Amino acid sequence: LHPHFQVIVPDIPGSGQSAFIKEANIETYAEIIKLIIEAELRKQPKKNKADVAIIGHSMGGYITLALAEKWPDYFKGLGLFHSTAFADSDEKKTARRKAIDFINTKSATAFLKMTTPSLFTKSFAEDHTDEVNQLIDEGKKFSSEALVQYYEAMIERPDRTEVLGNFNKPVLFLIGEQDSAIPLQSSLQQCYLPNQSHVSILKQSAHMGMWEETEKANNILLDFLHNIF
């Protein structure tokens, strides 16, 4: 996307070079992303807050919706990339709590080593072991404390389908047909909510379309962004 747009890829608290913040939640992360946007806009006086689009992958989509709920005027459009406006089901909350127990008992690294391959289609994970192992190695940068906080934040987040219904600008839904984390049918159930929906399905992807179908995913993002800017 870099040749076409200014791209900002933030580290949320507890990841990359961003310091861990105790008792943070999805709303905290959203407020921090807003501060980053404002700081970047101050560097470019000719731009205004409506010159921004935000694309959120997985938990990033939850943060995106929290941003759109409080500050919808900041964005020309938003995208949910393997993400959802629905709150966790009871079953999903139970699974996340089991994950928290595992992380606390073992480690974040052990948990990511066990779960990361399942984010991909079986064929991709088997044929691209180097890429999957690279992602697992990246996960070693997460502390157990940070990863537990992310899971707790996801458990606690509210349903934000109303945000989609009230958002009067374009919304991109980028869906993995084989995604078990955000299933296809669940994703399709929210696509009718916005006034302007752009729906694309990555047929050979599970939860990591940016790795599994990189070129197709990038072209979908480019088409969406060129359409709204």
GROMACS .gro file of C-alpha atoms in nm, residues 2-191:
model
  190
    2HIS     CA    1   0.298   0.233   0.055
    3PRO     CA    2   0.329   0.363  -0.304
    4HIS     CA    3  -0.032   0.481  -0.290
    5PHE     CA    4  -0.098   0.592   0.067
    6GLN     CA    5   0.072   0.691   0.387
    7VAL     CA    6   0.052   0.372   0.593
    8ILE     CA    7   0.068   0.376   0.973
    9VAL     CA    8   0.103   0.040   1.150
   10PRO     CA    9   0.084   0.111   1.523
   11ASP     CA   10   0.210  -0.102   1.809
   12ILE     CA   11  -0.067  -0.129   2.064
   13PRO     CA   12   0.036  -0.124   2.432
   14GLY     CA   13   0.237  -0.432   2.521
   15SER     CA   14   0.351  -0.510   2.165
   16GLY     CA   15   0.645  -0.397   1.954
   17GLN     CA   16   0.803  -0.090   2.109
   18SER     CA   17   0.486   0.023   2.285
   19ALA     CA   18   0.496   0.001   2.663
   20PHE     CA   19   0.252  -0.222   2.849
   21ILE     CA   20  -0.030  -0.036   3.027
   22LYS     CA   21  -0.198  -0.205   3.321
   23GLU     CA   22  -0.577  -0.246   3.314
   24ALA     CA   23  -0.599  -0.142   2.949
   25ASN     CA   24  -0.890  -0.260   2.735
   26ILE     CA   25  -1.020  -0.221   2.380
   27GLU     CA   26  -1.132   0.136   2.453
   28THR     CA   27  -0.784   0.219   2.586
   29TYR     CA   28  -0.624   0.091   2.269
   30ALA     CA   29  -0.872   0.292   2.060
   31GLU     CA   30  -0.789   0.612   2.247
   32ILE     CA   31  -0.419   0.554   2.185
   33ILE     CA   32  -0.475   0.498   1.813
   34LYS     CA   33  -0.670   0.825   1.807
   35LEU     CA   34  -0.374   1.005   1.964
   36ILE     CA   35  -0.144   0.857   1.699
   37ILE     CA   36  -0.378   0.975   1.423
   38GLU     CA   37  -0.393   1.324   1.571
   39ALA     CA   38  -0.014   1.338   1.601
   40GLU     CA   39   0.029   1.236   1.238
   41LEU     CA   40  -0.230   1.488   1.119
   42ARG     CA   41  -0.049   1.769   1.300
   43LYS     CA   42   0.255   1.691   1.083
   44GLN     CA   43   0.047   1.751   0.770
   45PRO     CA   44  -0.154   2.074   0.810
   46LYS     CA   45  -0.326   2.032   0.473
   47LYS     CA   46  -0.488   1.710   0.584
   48ASN     CA   47  -0.785   1.685   0.816
   49LYS     CA   48  -0.935   1.413   1.027
   50ALA     CA   49  -1.160   1.295   0.744
   51ASP     CA   50  -0.855   1.196   0.537
   52VAL     CA   51  -0.810   0.874   0.734
   53ALA     CA   52  -0.921   0.516   0.676
   54ILE     CA   53  -0.860   0.243   0.929
   55ILE     CA   54  -0.833  -0.129   0.859
   56GLY     CA   55  -0.838  -0.362   1.160
   57HIS     CA   56  -0.736  -0.725   1.150
   58SER     CA   57  -0.887  -0.958   1.413
   59MET     CA   58  -0.853  -0.775   1.748
   60GLY     CA   59  -0.756  -0.470   1.544
   61GLY     CA   60  -1.109  -0.479   1.408
   62TYR     CA   61  -1.248  -0.459   1.761
   63ILE     CA   62  -1.031  -0.151   1.817
   64THR     CA   63  -1.146  -0.007   1.485
   65LEU     CA   64  -1.511  -0.036   1.588
   66ALA     CA   65  -1.440   0.127   1.924
   67LEU     CA   66  -1.282   0.417   1.735
   68ALA     CA   67  -1.577   0.442   1.497
   69GLU     CA   68  -1.818   0.441   1.790
   70LYS     CA   69  -1.664   0.746   1.958
   71TRP     CA   70  -1.508   0.934   1.666
   72PRO     CA   71  -1.686   0.840   1.341
   73ASP     CA   72  -1.602   1.175   1.181
   74TYR     CA   73  -1.233   1.086   1.184
   75PHE     CA   74  -1.269   0.833   0.905
   76LYS     CA   75  -1.359   0.819   0.538
   77GLY     CA   76  -1.412   0.447   0.577
   78LEU     CA   77  -1.314   0.144   0.778
   79GLY     CA   78  -1.238  -0.220   0.718
   80LEU     CA   79  -1.284  -0.535   0.921
   81PHE     CA   80  -1.021  -0.786   0.809
   82HIS     CA   81  -1.108  -1.126   0.959
   83SER     CA   82  -1.295  -0.946   1.236
   84THR     CA   83  -1.646  -0.894   1.371
   85ALA     CA   84  -1.876  -0.649   1.546
   86PHE     CA   85  -2.036  -0.928   1.747
   87ALA     CA   86  -1.939  -0.978   2.110
   88ASP     CA   87  -1.790  -1.311   2.213
   89SER     CA   88  -2.036  -1.593   2.258
   90ASP     CA   89  -2.030  -1.781   2.588
   91GLU     CA   90  -1.846  -2.061   2.410
   92LYS     CA   91  -1.584  -1.821   2.278
   93LYS     CA   92  -1.538  -1.661   2.620
   94THR     CA   93  -1.482  -2.004   2.773
   95ALA     CA   94  -1.222  -2.084   2.508
   96ARG     CA   95  -1.042  -1.755   2.572
   97ARG     CA   96  -1.039  -1.816   2.948
   98LYS     CA   97  -0.884  -2.158   2.887
   99ALA     CA   98  -0.622  -1.984   2.674
  100ILE     CA   99  -0.550  -1.742   2.960
  101ASP     CA  100  -0.507  -2.036   3.199
  102PHE     CA  101  -0.266  -2.201   2.956
  103ILE     CA  102  -0.061  -1.882   2.914
  104ASN     CA  103  -0.042  -1.831   3.291
  105THR     CA  104   0.053  -2.194   3.348
  106LYS     CA  105   0.297  -2.231   3.059
  107SER     CA  106   0.397  -1.914   2.872
  108ALA     CA  107   0.291  -1.686   2.589
  109THR     CA  108   0.553  -1.849   2.365
  110ALA     CA  109   0.422  -2.199   2.434
  111PHE     CA  110   0.067  -2.087   2.366
  112LEU     CA  111   0.153  -1.917   2.036
  113LYS     CA  112   0.358  -2.215   1.923
  114MET     CA  113   0.058  -2.438   1.982
  115THR     CA  114  -0.212  -2.213   1.832
  116THR     CA  115  -0.051  -2.016   1.549
  117PRO     CA  116  -0.065  -2.295   1.286
  118SER     CA  117  -0.443  -2.321   1.335
  119LEU     CA  118  -0.483  -1.960   1.219
  120PHE     CA  119  -0.395  -2.077   0.867
  121THR     CA  120  -0.557  -2.329   0.638
  122LYS     CA  121  -0.412  -2.675   0.692
  123SER     CA  122  -0.257  -2.681   0.346
  124PHE     CA  123  -0.089  -2.342   0.391
  125ALA     CA  124   0.051  -2.436   0.732
  126GLU     CA  125   0.193  -2.759   0.590
  127ASP     CA  126   0.338  -2.599   0.276
  128HIS     CA  127   0.475  -2.281   0.437
  129THR     CA  128   0.633  -2.395   0.762
  130ASP     CA  129   0.903  -2.128   0.740
  131GLU     CA  130   0.647  -1.847   0.727
  132VAL     CA  131   0.443  -1.995   1.010
  133ASN     CA  132   0.756  -2.040   1.222
  134GLN     CA  133   0.854  -1.680   1.144
  135LEU     CA  134   0.521  -1.562   1.283
  136ILE     CA  135   0.569  -1.779   1.592
  137ASP     CA  136   0.913  -1.622   1.641
  138GLU     CA  137   0.757  -1.276   1.617
  139GLY     CA  138   0.516  -1.381   1.890
  140LYS     CA  139   0.808  -1.433   2.128
  141LYS     CA  140   0.812  -1.054   2.167
  142PHE     CA  141   0.480  -1.071   2.355
  143SER     CA  142   0.498  -1.103   2.730
  144SER     CA  143   0.250  -1.337   2.897
  145GLU     CA  144   0.110  -1.035   3.082
  146ALA     CA  145   0.034  -0.852   2.755
  147LEU     CA  146  -0.119  -1.154   2.581
  148VAL     CA  147  -0.345  -1.223   2.879
  149GLN     CA  148  -0.457  -0.861   2.875
  150TYR     CA  149  -0.548  -0.886   2.505
  151TYR     CA  150  -0.759  -1.193   2.572
  152GLU     CA  151  -0.931  -1.030   2.868
  153ALA     CA  152  -0.998  -0.719   2.658
  154MET     CA  153  -1.159  -0.931   2.386
  155ILE     CA  154  -1.376  -1.115   2.638
  156GLU     CA  155  -1.498  -0.789   2.790
  157ARG     CA  156  -1.572  -0.601   2.469
  158PRO     CA  157  -1.941  -0.527   2.397
  159ASP     CA  158  -2.142  -0.603   2.087
  160ARG     CA  159  -2.083  -0.321   1.839
  161THR     CA  160  -2.321  -0.414   1.559
  162GLU     CA  161  -2.501  -0.086   1.625
  163VAL     CA  162  -2.181   0.096   1.535
  164LEU     CA  163  -2.190  -0.064   1.190
  165GLY     CA  164  -2.553   0.033   1.151
  166ASN     CA  165  -2.484   0.396   1.241
  167PHE     CA  166  -2.165   0.434   1.038
  168ASN     CA  167  -2.267   0.615   0.720
  169LYS     CA  168  -1.939   0.572   0.531
  170PRO     CA  169  -1.801   0.273   0.339
  171VAL     CA  170  -1.718  -0.042   0.533
  172LEU     CA  171  -1.501  -0.321   0.393
  173PHE     CA  172  -1.555  -0.678   0.510
  174LEU     CA  173  -1.257  -0.894   0.417
  175ILE     CA  174  -1.352  -1.250   0.507
  176GLY     CA  175  -1.162  -1.580   0.507
  177GLU     CA  176  -1.386  -1.856   0.375
  178GLN     CA  177  -1.202  -2.112   0.590
  179ASP     CA  178  -1.163  -1.893   0.898
  180SER     CA  179  -1.255  -2.084   1.215
  181ALA     CA  180  -1.183  -1.785   1.444
  182ILE     CA  181  -1.433  -1.557   1.264
  183PRO     CA  182  -1.652  -1.803   1.069
  184LEU     CA  183  -1.783  -1.711   0.725
  185GLN     CA  184  -2.152  -1.731   0.816
  186SER     CA  185  -2.101  -1.514   1.124
  187SER     CA  186  -1.921  -1.256   0.912
  188LEU     CA  187  -2.193  -1.251   0.647
  189GLN     CA  188  -2.459  -1.186   0.913
  190GLN     CA  189  -2.321  -0.837   0.974
  191CYS     CA  190  -2.252  -0.728   0.617
   0.00000   0.00000   0.00000
